[in-house]
Structures are given as structure tokens and as C-alpha cells.
mmCIF file of N, CA, C and O in Angstrom:
data_model
loop_
_atom_site.group_PDB
_atom_site.id
_atom_site.type_symbol
_atom_site.label_atom_id
_atom_site.label_comp_id
_atom_site.label_asym_id
_atom_site.label_seq_id
_atom_site.Cartn_x
_atom_site.Cartn_y
_atom_site.Cartn_z
ATOM 1 N N MET A 1 -3.029 -12.680 -12.450
ATOM 2 C CA MET A 1 -2.497 -11.595 -11.526
ATOM 3 C C MET A 1 -1.089 -11.475 -11.976
ATOM 4 O O MET A 1 -0.271 -12.366 -12.063
ATOM 5 N N ASP A 2 -0.662 -10.266 -12.217
ATOM 6 C CA ASP A 2 0.688 -9.847 -12.535
ATOM 7 C C ASP A 2 1.572 -9.557 -11.355
ATOM 8 O O ASP A 2 1.564 -8.427 -10.801
ATOM 9 N N LEU A 3 2.256 -10.570 -10.886
ATOM 10 C CA LEU A 3 3.097 -10.515 -9.689
ATOM 11 C C LEU A 3 4.113 -9.290 -9.783
ATOM 12 O O LEU A 3 4.268 -8.616 -8.795
ATOM 13 N N LYS A 4 4.775 -9.208 -10.881
ATOM 14 C CA LYS A 4 5.758 -8.190 -11.078
ATOM 15 C C LYS A 4 5.314 -6.836 -10.962
ATOM 16 O O LYS A 4 5.824 -5.975 -10.275
ATOM 17 N N SER A 5 4.242 -6.576 -11.668
ATOM 18 C CA SER A 5 3.706 -5.151 -11.663
ATOM 19 C C SER A 5 3.070 -4.875 -10.332
ATOM 20 O O SER A 5 3.157 -3.741 -9.852
ATOM 21 N N ASN A 6 2.495 -5.799 -9.719
ATOM 22 C CA ASN A 6 1.952 -5.516 -8.319
ATOM 23 C C ASN A 6 3.076 -5.236 -7.366
ATOM 24 O O ASN A 6 2.982 -4.251 -6.528
ATOM 25 N N LYS A 7 4.137 -5.989 -7.361
ATOM 26 C CA LYS A 7 5.202 -5.700 -6.518
ATOM 27 C C LYS A 7 5.893 -4.327 -6.774
ATOM 28 O O LYS A 7 6.086 -3.658 -5.868
ATOM 29 N N GLU A 8 6.008 -4.041 -8.135
ATOM 30 C CA GLU A 8 6.567 -2.727 -8.438
ATOM 31 C C GLU A 8 5.707 -1.565 -7.994
ATOM 32 O O GLU A 8 6.142 -0.574 -7.498
ATOM 33 N N GLU A 9 4.365 -1.691 -8.165
ATOM 34 C CA GLU A 9 3.477 -0.759 -7.697
ATOM 35 C C GLU A 9 3.539 -0.543 -6.182
ATOM 36 O O GLU A 9 3.575 0.626 -5.711
ATOM 37 N N PHE A 10 3.556 -1.590 -5.474
ATOM 38 C CA PHE A 10 3.640 -1.482 -4.008
ATOM 39 C C PHE A 10 4.925 -0.825 -3.557
ATOM 40 O O PHE A 10 4.908 0.100 -2.727
ATOM 41 N N ILE A 11 5.981 -1.196 -4.137
ATOM 42 C CA ILE A 11 7.311 -0.704 -3.758
ATOM 43 C C ILE A 11 7.287 0.870 -4.121
ATOM 44 O O ILE A 11 7.821 1.665 -3.395
ATOM 45 N N GLU A 12 6.704 1.219 -5.280
ATOM 46 C CA GLU A 12 6.675 2.603 -5.669
ATOM 47 C C GLU A 12 5.931 3.436 -4.569
ATOM 48 O O GLU A 12 6.316 4.547 -4.242
ATOM 49 N N LEU A 13 4.738 2.847 -4.127
ATOM 50 C CA LEU A 13 3.976 3.540 -3.144
ATOM 51 C C LEU A 13 4.698 3.643 -1.814
ATOM 52 O O LEU A 13 4.697 4.776 -1.186
ATOM 53 N N LEU A 14 5.492 2.656 -1.445
ATOM 54 C CA LEU A 14 6.350 2.720 -0.202
ATOM 55 C C LEU A 14 7.360 3.806 -0.402
ATOM 56 O O LEU A 14 7.577 4.610 0.552
ATOM 57 N N ARG A 15 8.008 3.801 -1.463
ATOM 58 C CA ARG A 15 9.099 4.800 -1.694
ATOM 59 C C ARG A 15 8.489 6.255 -1.805
ATOM 60 O O ARG A 15 9.276 7.198 -1.409
ATOM 61 N N SER A 16 7.333 6.379 -2.223
ATOM 62 C CA SER A 16 6.730 7.710 -2.327
ATOM 63 C C SER A 16 6.519 8.398 -0.984
ATOM 64 O O SER A 16 6.281 9.635 -0.982
ATOM 65 N N THR A 17 6.595 7.643 0.154
ATOM 66 C CA THR A 17 6.491 8.208 1.400
ATOM 67 C C THR A 17 7.690 8.930 1.787
ATOM 68 O O THR A 17 7.635 9.783 2.754
ATOM 69 N N HIS A 18 8.861 8.642 1.149
ATOM 70 C CA HIS A 18 10.176 9.252 1.594
ATOM 71 C C HIS A 18 10.436 9.089 3.012
ATOM 72 O O HIS A 18 11.202 9.974 3.652
ATOM 73 N N ARG A 19 10.031 7.989 3.615
ATOM 74 C CA ARG A 19 10.347 7.810 5.091
ATOM 75 C C ARG A 19 11.716 7.118 5.234
ATOM 76 O O ARG A 19 12.182 6.269 4.325
ATOM 77 N N ASP A 20 12.336 7.426 6.234
ATOM 78 C CA ASP A 20 13.651 6.758 6.636
ATOM 79 C C ASP A 20 13.366 5.281 6.826
ATOM 80 O O ASP A 20 12.331 4.939 7.463
ATOM 81 N N GLY A 21 14.195 4.491 6.361
ATOM 82 C CA GLY A 21 14.166 3.132 6.502
ATOM 83 C C GLY A 21 13.274 2.311 5.625
ATOM 84 O O GLY A 21 13.116 1.059 5.679
ATOM 85 N N VAL A 22 12.756 3.068 4.534
ATOM 86 C CA VAL A 22 11.783 2.308 3.657
ATOM 87 C C VAL A 22 12.517 1.257 2.882
ATOM 88 O O VAL A 22 11.932 0.196 2.640
ATOM 89 N N GLU A 23 13.754 1.397 2.544
ATOM 90 C CA GLU A 23 14.504 0.375 1.872
ATOM 91 C C GLU A 23 14.634 -0.854 2.636
ATOM 92 O O GLU A 23 14.537 -2.031 2.246
ATOM 93 N N ASP A 24 14.936 -0.687 3.977
ATOM 94 C CA ASP A 24 14.951 -1.803 4.855
ATOM 95 C C ASP A 24 13.665 -2.504 5.017
ATOM 96 O O ASP A 24 13.595 -3.744 5.106
ATOM 97 N N LEU A 25 12.592 -1.783 5.005
ATOM 98 C CA LEU A 25 11.234 -2.325 5.110
ATOM 99 C C LEU A 25 10.983 -3.180 3.801
ATOM 100 O O LEU A 25 10.478 -4.319 3.922
ATOM 101 N N ILE A 26 11.321 -2.676 2.634
ATOM 102 C CA ILE A 26 11.126 -3.387 1.434
ATOM 103 C C ILE A 26 11.974 -4.671 1.429
ATOM 104 O O ILE A 26 11.384 -5.752 1.006
ATOM 105 N N LYS A 27 13.200 -4.563 1.880
ATOM 106 C CA LYS A 27 13.959 -5.910 1.970
ATOM 107 C C LYS A 27 13.358 -6.835 2.950
ATOM 108 O O LYS A 27 13.313 -8.063 2.670
ATOM 109 N N GLY A 28 12.849 -6.405 4.141
ATOM 110 C CA GLY A 28 12.270 -7.197 4.987
ATOM 111 C C GLY A 28 10.979 -7.906 4.458
ATOM 112 O O GLY A 28 10.761 -9.064 4.682
ATOM 113 N N LEU A 29 10.150 -7.116 3.777
ATOM 114 C CA LEU A 29 9.015 -7.767 3.179
ATOM 115 C C LEU A 29 9.356 -8.844 2.085
ATOM 116 O O LEU A 29 8.743 -9.879 2.060
ATOM 117 N N GLU A 30 10.389 -8.541 1.324
ATOM 118 C CA GLU A 30 10.891 -9.495 0.394
ATOM 119 C C GLU A 30 11.414 -10.750 1.013
ATOM 120 O O GLU A 30 11.005 -11.860 0.637
ATOM 121 N N ASP A 31 12.200 -10.527 2.091
ATOM 122 C CA ASP A 31 12.719 -11.690 2.827
ATOM 123 C C ASP A 31 11.642 -12.645 3.417
ATOM 124 O O ASP A 31 11.794 -13.806 3.539
ATOM 125 N N MET A 32 10.604 -11.953 3.872
ATOM 126 C CA MET A 32 9.358 -12.722 4.604
ATOM 127 C C MET A 32 8.498 -13.351 3.553
ATOM 128 O O MET A 32 7.574 -14.029 3.858
ATOM 129 N N GLY A 33 8.755 -12.980 2.212
ATOM 130 C CA GLY A 33 7.784 -13.624 1.131
ATOM 131 C C GLY A 33 6.433 -12.797 0.970
ATOM 132 O O GLY A 33 5.521 -13.404 0.404
ATOM 133 N N PHE A 34 6.442 -11.621 1.464
ATOM 134 C CA PHE A 34 5.279 -10.766 1.325
ATOM 135 C C PHE A 34 4.699 -10.665 -0.094
ATOM 136 O O PHE A 34 3.509 -10.823 -0.305
ATOM 137 N N PHE A 35 5.660 -10.528 -1.072
ATOM 138 C CA PHE A 35 5.205 -10.322 -2.464
ATOM 139 C C PHE A 35 4.696 -11.565 -3.161
ATOM 140 O O PHE A 35 4.114 -11.448 -4.167
ATOM 141 N N THR A 36 4.904 -12.678 -2.574
ATOM 142 C CA THR A 36 4.371 -13.917 -3.227
ATOM 143 C C THR A 36 3.278 -14.607 -2.391
ATOM 144 O O THR A 36 2.688 -15.570 -2.761
ATOM 145 N N ALA A 37 3.136 -14.255 -1.112
ATOM 146 C CA ALA A 37 2.228 -14.802 -0.176
ATOM 147 C C ALA A 37 0.779 -14.650 -0.590
ATOM 148 O O ALA A 37 0.410 -13.558 -1.204
ATOM 149 N N PRO A 38 -0.045 -15.610 -0.322
ATOM 150 C CA PRO A 38 -1.441 -15.445 -0.480
ATOM 151 C C PRO A 38 -2.152 -14.486 0.501
ATOM 152 O O PRO A 38 -1.489 -14.325 1.621
ATOM 153 N N ALA A 39 -3.263 -13.869 0.266
ATOM 154 C CA ALA A 39 -3.831 -13.021 1.215
ATOM 155 C C ALA A 39 -4.548 -13.756 2.306
ATOM 156 O O ALA A 39 -4.698 -13.292 3.474
ATOM 157 N N SER A 40 -4.970 -14.919 2.023
ATOM 158 C CA SER A 40 -5.711 -15.769 2.928
ATOM 159 C C SER A 40 -5.487 -17.186 2.601
ATOM 160 O O SER A 40 -5.124 -17.607 1.505
ATOM 161 N N ALA A 41 -5.739 -18.092 3.572
ATOM 162 C CA ALA A 41 -5.502 -19.531 3.428
ATOM 163 C C ALA A 41 -6.746 -20.140 2.629
ATOM 164 O O ALA A 41 -6.591 -21.154 1.946
ATOM 165 N N ASN A 42 -7.910 -19.577 2.882
ATOM 166 C CA ASN A 42 -9.140 -20.198 2.408
ATOM 167 C C ASN A 42 -10.093 -19.280 1.770
ATOM 168 O O ASN A 42 -11.202 -19.665 1.245
ATOM 169 N N HIS A 43 -9.807 -17.937 1.556
ATOM 170 C CA HIS A 43 -10.759 -16.981 1.127
ATOM 171 C C HIS A 43 -10.264 -16.230 -0.061
ATOM 172 O O HIS A 43 -9.409 -16.762 -0.739
ATOM 173 N N HIS A 44 -10.716 -14.971 -0.226
ATOM 174 C CA HIS A 44 -10.336 -14.212 -1.419
ATOM 175 C C HIS A 44 -8.823 -14.022 -1.546
ATOM 176 O O HIS A 44 -8.165 -13.953 -0.603
ATOM 177 N N LEU A 45 -8.438 -13.952 -2.824
ATOM 178 C CA LEU A 45 -6.895 -13.804 -3.168
ATOM 179 C C LEU A 45 -6.119 -14.813 -2.474
ATOM 180 O O LEU A 45 -4.882 -14.572 -2.145
ATOM 181 N N ASN A 46 -6.564 -16.032 -2.480
ATOM 182 C CA ASN A 46 -5.908 -17.190 -1.963
ATOM 183 C C ASN A 46 -5.063 -17.765 -3.161
ATOM 184 O O ASN A 46 -5.324 -18.821 -3.669
ATOM 185 N N THR A 47 -4.099 -16.932 -3.542
ATOM 186 C CA THR A 47 -3.266 -17.273 -4.706
ATOM 187 C C THR A 47 -1.853 -16.621 -4.585
ATOM 188 O O THR A 47 -1.796 -15.709 -3.726
ATOM 189 N N GLU A 48 -0.852 -17.116 -5.245
ATOM 190 C CA GLU A 48 0.438 -16.459 -5.215
ATOM 191 C C GLU A 48 0.273 -14.897 -5.515
ATOM 192 O O GLU A 48 -0.316 -14.533 -6.481
ATOM 193 N N GLY A 49 0.870 -14.115 -4.557
ATOM 194 C CA GLY A 49 0.759 -12.646 -4.773
ATOM 195 C C GLY A 49 -0.463 -12.032 -4.335
ATOM 196 O O GLY A 49 -0.685 -10.840 -4.409
ATOM 197 N N GLY A 50 -1.402 -12.803 -3.694
ATOM 198 C CA GLY A 50 -2.603 -12.255 -3.250
ATOM 199 C C GLY A 50 -2.502 -11.269 -2.148
ATOM 200 O O GLY A 50 -3.273 -10.317 -1.998
ATOM 201 N N LEU A 51 -1.532 -11.370 -1.276
ATOM 202 C CA LEU A 51 -1.411 -10.466 -0.177
ATOM 203 C C LEU A 51 -0.937 -9.000 -0.611
ATOM 204 O O LEU A 51 -1.553 -8.066 -0.134
ATOM 205 N N VAL A 52 -0.050 -8.962 -1.609
ATOM 206 C CA VAL A 52 0.293 -7.659 -2.145
ATOM 207 C C VAL A 52 -0.879 -7.079 -2.828
ATOM 208 O O VAL A 52 -1.065 -5.833 -2.780
ATOM 209 N N ARG A 53 -1.606 -7.846 -3.589
ATOM 210 C CA ARG A 53 -2.765 -7.348 -4.309
ATOM 211 C C ARG A 53 -3.813 -6.860 -3.433
ATOM 212 O O ARG A 53 -4.433 -5.786 -3.560
ATOM 213 N N HIS A 54 -4.115 -7.580 -2.259
ATOM 214 C CA HIS A 54 -5.049 -7.171 -1.298
ATOM 215 C C HIS A 54 -4.587 -5.843 -0.660
ATOM 216 O O HIS A 54 -5.383 -4.879 -0.431
ATOM 217 N N SER A 55 -3.293 -5.730 -0.409
ATOM 218 C CA SER A 55 -2.741 -4.524 0.223
ATOM 219 C C SER A 55 -2.901 -3.313 -0.706
ATOM 220 O O SER A 55 -3.156 -2.190 -0.249
ATOM 221 N N LEU A 56 -2.670 -3.492 -1.994
ATOM 222 C CA LEU A 56 -2.896 -2.481 -2.956
ATOM 223 C C LEU A 56 -4.292 -2.013 -3.032
ATOM 224 O O LEU A 56 -4.687 -0.829 -3.040
ATOM 225 N N ASN A 57 -5.211 -2.953 -3.061
ATOM 226 C CA ASN A 57 -6.656 -2.700 -3.116
ATOM 227 C C ASN A 57 -7.096 -1.887 -1.891
ATOM 228 O O ASN A 57 -7.837 -0.940 -1.909
ATOM 229 N N THR A 58 -6.622 -2.252 -0.684
ATOM 230 C CA THR A 58 -6.908 -1.597 0.565
ATOM 231 C C THR A 58 -6.337 -0.126 0.516
ATOM 232 O O THR A 58 -6.990 0.831 0.891
ATOM 233 N N CYS A 59 -5.068 -0.013 0.041
ATOM 234 C CA CYS A 59 -4.513 1.309 -0.093
ATOM 235 C C CYS A 59 -5.331 2.191 -0.992
ATOM 236 O O CYS A 59 -5.622 3.360 -0.602
ATOM 237 N N LYS A 60 -5.689 1.635 -2.187
ATOM 238 C CA LYS A 60 -6.455 2.550 -3.081
ATOM 239 C C LYS A 60 -7.912 2.842 -2.485
ATOM 240 O O LYS A 60 -8.270 4.078 -2.700
ATOM 241 N N ALA A 61 -8.434 1.992 -1.836
ATOM 242 C CA ALA A 61 -9.768 2.285 -1.198
ATOM 243 C C ALA A 61 -9.618 3.387 -0.110
ATOM 244 O O ALA A 61 -10.476 4.326 -0.028
ATOM 245 N N ALA A 62 -8.503 3.243 0.673
ATOM 246 C CA ALA A 62 -8.318 4.232 1.702
ATOM 247 C C ALA A 62 -8.016 5.686 1.129
ATOM 248 O O ALA A 62 -8.478 6.662 1.569
ATOM 249 N N LEU A 63 -7.255 5.679 -0.012
ATOM 250 C CA LEU A 63 -6.984 6.898 -0.709
ATOM 251 C C LEU A 63 -8.317 7.596 -1.245
ATOM 252 O O LEU A 63 -8.430 8.740 -1.171
ATOM 253 N N MET A 64 -9.169 6.705 -1.690
ATOM 254 C CA MET A 64 -10.423 7.252 -2.268
ATOM 255 C C MET A 64 -11.295 7.838 -1.098
ATOM 256 O O MET A 64 -11.916 8.864 -1.262
ATOM 257 N N VAL A 65 -11.282 7.150 -0.036
ATOM 258 C CA VAL A 65 -11.978 7.703 1.182
ATOM 259 C C VAL A 65 -11.384 9.060 1.616
ATOM 260 O O VAL A 65 -12.081 9.983 1.909
ATOM 261 N N TRP A 66 -10.088 9.066 1.615
ATOM 262 C CA TRP A 66 -9.365 10.309 1.997
ATOM 263 C C TRP A 66 -9.824 11.497 0.965
ATOM 264 O O TRP A 66 -10.022 12.593 1.478
ATOM 265 N N GLU A 67 -9.821 11.194 -0.219
ATOM 266 C CA GLU A 67 -10.099 12.268 -1.223
ATOM 267 C C GLU A 67 -11.565 12.721 -0.981
ATOM 268 O O GLU A 67 -11.872 13.900 -1.007
ATOM 269 N N GLY A 68 -12.494 11.805 -0.681
ATOM 270 C CA GLY A 68 -13.814 12.182 -0.359
ATOM 271 C C GLY A 68 -13.940 12.999 0.965
ATOM 272 O O GLY A 68 -14.738 14.004 0.985
ATOM 273 N N MET A 69 -13.192 12.716 1.946
ATOM 274 C CA MET A 69 -13.239 13.374 3.148
ATOM 275 C C MET A 69 -12.745 14.774 2.963
ATOM 276 O O MET A 69 -13.249 15.709 3.530
ATOM 277 N N LYS A 70 -11.684 14.967 2.184
ATOM 278 C CA LYS A 70 -11.176 16.292 1.952
ATOM 279 C C LYS A 70 -12.197 17.132 1.186
ATOM 280 O O LYS A 70 -12.220 18.366 1.436
ATOM 281 N N THR A 71 -12.973 16.517 0.309
ATOM 282 C CA THR A 71 -14.010 17.207 -0.392
ATOM 283 C C THR A 71 -15.114 17.757 0.611
ATOM 284 O O THR A 71 -15.604 18.871 0.477
ATOM 285 N N LEU A 72 -15.503 16.859 1.489
ATOM 286 C CA LEU A 72 -16.518 17.188 2.531
ATOM 287 C C LEU A 72 -16.032 18.155 3.517
ATOM 288 O O LEU A 72 -16.792 18.924 4.022
ATOM 289 N N GLU A 73 -14.789 18.060 3.902
ATOM 290 C CA GLU A 73 -14.209 18.960 4.859
ATOM 291 C C GLU A 73 -12.871 19.517 4.469
ATOM 292 O O GLU A 73 -11.855 19.001 4.762
ATOM 293 N N PRO A 74 -12.990 20.600 3.643
ATOM 294 C CA PRO A 74 -11.654 21.181 3.117
ATOM 295 C C PRO A 74 -10.557 21.432 3.957
ATOM 296 O O PRO A 74 -9.410 21.346 3.635
ATOM 297 N N GLY A 75 -10.886 21.924 5.245
ATOM 298 C CA GLY A 75 -9.835 22.107 6.175
ATOM 299 C C GLY A 75 -9.073 20.949 6.729
ATOM 300 O O GLY A 75 -8.067 21.045 7.442
ATOM 301 N N LEU A 76 -9.606 19.758 6.446
ATOM 302 C CA LEU A 76 -9.103 18.530 7.020
ATOM 303 C C LEU A 76 -7.657 18.233 6.578
ATOM 304 O O LEU A 76 -6.805 17.831 7.360
ATOM 305 N N GLU A 77 -7.306 18.502 5.306
ATOM 306 C CA GLU A 77 -6.006 18.243 4.825
ATOM 307 C C GLU A 77 -4.943 19.106 5.603
ATOM 308 O O GLU A 77 -3.992 18.626 5.959
ATOM 309 N N LYS A 78 -5.273 20.416 5.821
ATOM 310 C CA LYS A 78 -4.397 21.212 6.572
ATOM 311 C C LYS A 78 -4.226 20.656 7.971
ATOM 312 O O LYS A 78 -3.179 20.693 8.566
ATOM 313 N N GLU A 79 -5.310 20.290 8.594
ATOM 314 C CA GLU A 79 -5.349 19.795 9.964
ATOM 315 C C GLU A 79 -4.542 18.471 10.069
ATOM 316 O O GLU A 79 -3.702 18.327 11.002
ATOM 317 N N VAL A 80 -4.635 17.585 9.170
ATOM 318 C CA VAL A 80 -3.903 16.351 9.199
ATOM 319 C C VAL A 80 -2.410 16.590 8.927
ATOM 320 O O VAL A 80 -1.597 15.997 9.531
ATOM 321 N N GLY A 81 -2.133 17.595 8.072
ATOM 322 C CA GLY A 81 -0.784 17.880 7.723
ATOM 323 C C GLY A 81 0.020 18.315 8.908
ATOM 324 O O GLY A 81 1.233 18.203 8.901
ATOM 325 N N LYS A 82 -0.617 18.805 9.939
ATOM 326 C CA LYS A 82 0.105 19.240 11.103
ATOM 327 C C LYS A 82 0.675 18.124 11.910
ATOM 328 O O LYS A 82 1.703 18.307 12.669
ATOM 329 N N THR A 83 0.176 16.923 11.701
ATOM 330 C CA THR A 83 0.635 15.822 12.513
ATOM 331 C C THR A 83 1.689 14.910 11.725
ATOM 332 O O THR A 83 2.234 14.065 12.353
ATOM 333 N N THR A 84 1.864 15.201 10.528
ATOM 334 C CA THR A 84 2.787 14.361 9.712
ATOM 335 C C THR A 84 4.069 14.988 9.548
ATOM 336 O O THR A 84 4.341 16.119 9.829
#
């Protein structure tokens, strides 16, 4: 598992939101050990950096679901955009 590239990818995704306070969030995650923590104590990704890898996997799966939903319901993107 490439800890450095996983961390960089995760930070890039966070920054891509252009949300206020994202740099503070990144610092907080760093301070809490998020980027090196295991995802679980006894199950999958129970290794250094497992939590960030799990989070990336979850994000990518959610984005794939979103793309599928937009295909099935083209007006959905416009509807969701009203709330963001």
C-alpha cells in the first residue's frame, strides 16, 4: 500500500471541494493520525494507512453510484445542484 500516494489523493479530493476550512480539516486529520491509522482492528485493511485507503475506496464507489444515478435520471444533477 502506497501511504504517500493515498494521502496525496485524499487531500486532493478534499481540496477539490473548495470548501472553507478544508486546510484546517486536513491538519486535524493529520494530527489525529488518520493517514496512518488502520481501517479496522481485526478486519479488512487492518494495516498502516488502511483507513485512508478504505475512505478512498468508499468515495470512488459513491462517485460511481452517483454517475449511474445521473444516467438513469438526467434531471437529478440539476436538482441536487440546487442544494449545494
